[in-house]
Short mmCIF file of C-alpha atoms in Angstrom, two decimals:
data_model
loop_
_atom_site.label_atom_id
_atom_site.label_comp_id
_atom_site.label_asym_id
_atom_site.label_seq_id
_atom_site.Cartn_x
_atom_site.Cartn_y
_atom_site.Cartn_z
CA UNK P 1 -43.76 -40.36 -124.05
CA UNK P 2 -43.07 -36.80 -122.61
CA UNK P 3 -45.02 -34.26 -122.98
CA UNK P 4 -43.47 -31.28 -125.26
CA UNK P 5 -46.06 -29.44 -126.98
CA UNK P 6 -49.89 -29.05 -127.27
CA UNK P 7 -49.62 -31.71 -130.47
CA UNK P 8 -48.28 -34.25 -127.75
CA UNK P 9 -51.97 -35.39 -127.25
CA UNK P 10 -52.06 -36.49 -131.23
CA UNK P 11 -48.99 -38.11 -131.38
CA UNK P 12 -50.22 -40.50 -128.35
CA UNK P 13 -53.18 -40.82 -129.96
CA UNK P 14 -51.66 -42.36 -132.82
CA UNK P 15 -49.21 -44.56 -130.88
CA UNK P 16 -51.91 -45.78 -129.41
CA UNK P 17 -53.66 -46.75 -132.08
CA UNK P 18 -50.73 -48.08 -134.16
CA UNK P 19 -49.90 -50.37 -130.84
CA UNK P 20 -52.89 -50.82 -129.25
CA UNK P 21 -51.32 -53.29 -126.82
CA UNK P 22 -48.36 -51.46 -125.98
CA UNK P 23 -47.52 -50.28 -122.37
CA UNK P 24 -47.73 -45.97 -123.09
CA UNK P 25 -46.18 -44.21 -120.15
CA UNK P 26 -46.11 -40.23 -119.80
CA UNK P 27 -43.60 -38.18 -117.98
CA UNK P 28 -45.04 -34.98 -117.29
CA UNK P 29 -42.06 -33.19 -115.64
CA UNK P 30 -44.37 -31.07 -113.15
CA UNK P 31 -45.90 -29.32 -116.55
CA UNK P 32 -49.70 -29.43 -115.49
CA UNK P 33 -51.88 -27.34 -113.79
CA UNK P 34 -55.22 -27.88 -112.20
CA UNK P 35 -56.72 -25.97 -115.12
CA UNK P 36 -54.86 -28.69 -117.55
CA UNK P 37 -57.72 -31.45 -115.59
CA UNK P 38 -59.74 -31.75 -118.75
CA UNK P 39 -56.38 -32.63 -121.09
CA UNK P 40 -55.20 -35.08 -118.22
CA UNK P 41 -58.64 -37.15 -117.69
CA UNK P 42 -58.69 -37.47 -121.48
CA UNK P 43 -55.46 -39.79 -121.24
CA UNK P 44 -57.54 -42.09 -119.12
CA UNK P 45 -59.36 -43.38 -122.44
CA UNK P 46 -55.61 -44.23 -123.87
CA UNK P 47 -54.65 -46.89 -121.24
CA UNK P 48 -51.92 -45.22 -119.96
CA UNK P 49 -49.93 -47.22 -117.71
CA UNK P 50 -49.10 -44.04 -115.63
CA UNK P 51 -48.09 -40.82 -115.90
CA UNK P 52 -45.08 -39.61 -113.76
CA UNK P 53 -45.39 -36.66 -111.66
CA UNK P 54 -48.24 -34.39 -113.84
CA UNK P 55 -48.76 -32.03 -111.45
CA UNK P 56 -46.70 -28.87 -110.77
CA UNK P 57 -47.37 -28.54 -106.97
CA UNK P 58 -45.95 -24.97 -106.62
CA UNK P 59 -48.59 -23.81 -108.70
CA UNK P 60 -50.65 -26.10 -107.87
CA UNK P 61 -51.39 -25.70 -104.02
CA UNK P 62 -48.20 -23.07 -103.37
CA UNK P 63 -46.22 -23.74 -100.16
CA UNK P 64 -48.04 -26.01 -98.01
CA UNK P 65 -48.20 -28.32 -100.91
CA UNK P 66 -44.48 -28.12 -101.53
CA UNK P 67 -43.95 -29.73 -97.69
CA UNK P 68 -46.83 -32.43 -98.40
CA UNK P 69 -46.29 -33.08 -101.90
CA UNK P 70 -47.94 -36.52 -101.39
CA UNK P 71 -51.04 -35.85 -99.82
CA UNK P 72 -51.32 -33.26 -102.58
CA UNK P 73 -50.76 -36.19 -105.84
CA UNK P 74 -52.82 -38.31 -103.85
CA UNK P 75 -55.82 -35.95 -103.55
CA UNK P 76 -55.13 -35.08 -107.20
CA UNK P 77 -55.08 -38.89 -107.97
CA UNK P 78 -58.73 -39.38 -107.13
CA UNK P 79 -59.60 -37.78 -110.22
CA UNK P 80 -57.49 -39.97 -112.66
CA UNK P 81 -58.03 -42.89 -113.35
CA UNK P 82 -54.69 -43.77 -114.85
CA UNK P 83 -51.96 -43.93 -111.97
CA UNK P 84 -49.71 -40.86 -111.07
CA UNK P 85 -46.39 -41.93 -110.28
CA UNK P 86 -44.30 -40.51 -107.82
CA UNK P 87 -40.74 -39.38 -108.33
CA UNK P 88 -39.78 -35.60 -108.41
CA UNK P 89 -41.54 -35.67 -105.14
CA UNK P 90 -38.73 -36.62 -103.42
CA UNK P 91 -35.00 -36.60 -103.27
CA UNK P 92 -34.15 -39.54 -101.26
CA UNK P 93 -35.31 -42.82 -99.67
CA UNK P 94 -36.30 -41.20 -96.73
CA UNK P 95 -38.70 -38.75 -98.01
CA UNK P 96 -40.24 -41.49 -100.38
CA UNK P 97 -41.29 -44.12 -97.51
CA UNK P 98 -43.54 -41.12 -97.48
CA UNK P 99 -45.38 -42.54 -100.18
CA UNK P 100 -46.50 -45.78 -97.83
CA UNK P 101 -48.65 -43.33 -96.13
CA UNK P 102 -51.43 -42.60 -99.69
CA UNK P 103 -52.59 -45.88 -100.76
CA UNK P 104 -53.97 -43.62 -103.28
CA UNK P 105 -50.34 -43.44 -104.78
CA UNK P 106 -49.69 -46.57 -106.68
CA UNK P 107 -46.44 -46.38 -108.57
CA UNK P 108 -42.85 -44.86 -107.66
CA UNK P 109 -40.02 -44.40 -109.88
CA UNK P 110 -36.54 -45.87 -108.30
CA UNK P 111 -33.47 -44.26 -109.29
CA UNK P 112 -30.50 -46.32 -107.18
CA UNK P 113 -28.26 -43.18 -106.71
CA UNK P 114 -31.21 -41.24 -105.74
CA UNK P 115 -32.26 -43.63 -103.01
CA UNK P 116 -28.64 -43.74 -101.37
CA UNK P 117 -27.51 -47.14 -102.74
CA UNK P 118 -28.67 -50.59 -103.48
CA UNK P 119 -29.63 -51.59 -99.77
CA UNK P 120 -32.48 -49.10 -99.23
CA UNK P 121 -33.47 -48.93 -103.11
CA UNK P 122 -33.86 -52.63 -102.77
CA UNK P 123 -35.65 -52.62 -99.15
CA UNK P 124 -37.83 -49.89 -100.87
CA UNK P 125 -39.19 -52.15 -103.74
CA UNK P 126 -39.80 -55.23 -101.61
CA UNK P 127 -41.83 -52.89 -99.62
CA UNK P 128 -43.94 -51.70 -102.71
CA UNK P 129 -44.70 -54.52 -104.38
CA UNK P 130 -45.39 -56.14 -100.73
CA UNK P 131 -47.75 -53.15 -100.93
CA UNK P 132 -48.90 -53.55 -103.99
CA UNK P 133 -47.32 -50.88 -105.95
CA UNK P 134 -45.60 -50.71 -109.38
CA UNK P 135 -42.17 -50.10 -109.07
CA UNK P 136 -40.60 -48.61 -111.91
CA UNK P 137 -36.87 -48.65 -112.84
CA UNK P 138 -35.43 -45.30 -113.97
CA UNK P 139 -31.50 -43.94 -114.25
CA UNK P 140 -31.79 -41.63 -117.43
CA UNK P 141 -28.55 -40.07 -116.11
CA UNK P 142 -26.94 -42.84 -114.86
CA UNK P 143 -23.63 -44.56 -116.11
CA UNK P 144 -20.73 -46.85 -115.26
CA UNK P 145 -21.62 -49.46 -112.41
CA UNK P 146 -24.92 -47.74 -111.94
CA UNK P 147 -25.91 -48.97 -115.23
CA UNK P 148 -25.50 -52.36 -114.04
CA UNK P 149 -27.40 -51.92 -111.17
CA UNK P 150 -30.62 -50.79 -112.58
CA UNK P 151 -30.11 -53.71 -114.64
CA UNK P 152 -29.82 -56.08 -112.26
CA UNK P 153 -32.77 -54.39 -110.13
CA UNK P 154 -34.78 -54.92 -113.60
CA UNK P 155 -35.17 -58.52 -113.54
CA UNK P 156 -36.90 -58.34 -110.49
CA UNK P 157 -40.02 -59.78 -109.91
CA UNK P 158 -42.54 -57.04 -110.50
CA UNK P 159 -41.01 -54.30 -111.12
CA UNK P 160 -41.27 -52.15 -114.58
CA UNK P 161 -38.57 -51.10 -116.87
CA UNK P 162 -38.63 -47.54 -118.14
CA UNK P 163 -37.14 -46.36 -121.40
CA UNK P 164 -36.84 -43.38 -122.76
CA UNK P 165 -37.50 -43.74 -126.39
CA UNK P 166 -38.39 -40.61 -127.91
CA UNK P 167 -40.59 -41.26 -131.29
CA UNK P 168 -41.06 -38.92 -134.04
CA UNK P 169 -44.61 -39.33 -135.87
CA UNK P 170 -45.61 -38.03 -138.90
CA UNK P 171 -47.54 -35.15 -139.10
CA UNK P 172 -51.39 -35.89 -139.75
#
């Protein structure tokens, strides 16, 4: 589910209670603020599974936290307990082996093209989930042979398939 409007909290609400045993991710897009902390711990009761990048860090620690975006989610992770996961953060493998450093960080979106190919998105994941993080699977803007790719990455051991499904709830 992303989050779109201050009704967003209802509507996840009531997925969760029409599928109580569903796996409920959020993609935040950056749109939170420290002062949102209150809204953000109250997903913890839901059983969220994670919630991609919540935090917008510009506004969130300015500058400095714009060079160390991770030790900035993984401060900020100490007070959720659903997992944050990691994936505007970066733009390439490089910069995401930065994650290894924050145990604190538990989850990473992949995104093959974004990584620089199979061979380090695939050297990335087996060092994850050798870790002991989730590994999600994400190429909303992917096509062609990419496609296949993701797919194939999918069927991994361990790793989590992401789809963007976007629901439309009735009104209560």
């Amino acid at each position: 589910l992303m989050r779109s409007s201050a009704a967003s909290d209802v509507y996840k609400r009531q997925v969760r209670r029409a599928f109580p045993h569903l796996l409920i991710t959020l993609d935040a897009n950056q749109s939170f603020g420290l002062h949102n902390l209150a809204e953000l711990r109250s997903y913890d009761e839901l059983d969220i599974g994670w919630i991609e990048e919540p935090l917008n860090l510009a506004a969130a620690g300015g500058e400095r936290a714009l060079r160390d975006p991770f030790t900035r989610l993984a401060s900020f992770q100490h007070t959720l307990a659903m997992p944050i996961c990691v994936d505007e953060s970066f733009v390439n493998a490089e910069e995401a082996a930065g994650l290894f450093e924050h145990p604190e960080l538990r989850c990473a979106m992949v995104k093959i093209g974004k990584f620089g190919g199979i061979e380090r998105s695939l050297a990335f994941v087996h060092r994850a989930l050798a870790e002991g993080r989730e590994v999600c699977m994400s190429g909303m803007y992917d096509t062609g042979v990419s496609r296949f790719a993701h797919a194939a990455f999918q069927t991994l051991p361990g790793v989590v398939t992401v789809s963007y499904t976007h629901l439309t709830l009735p009104t209560i």
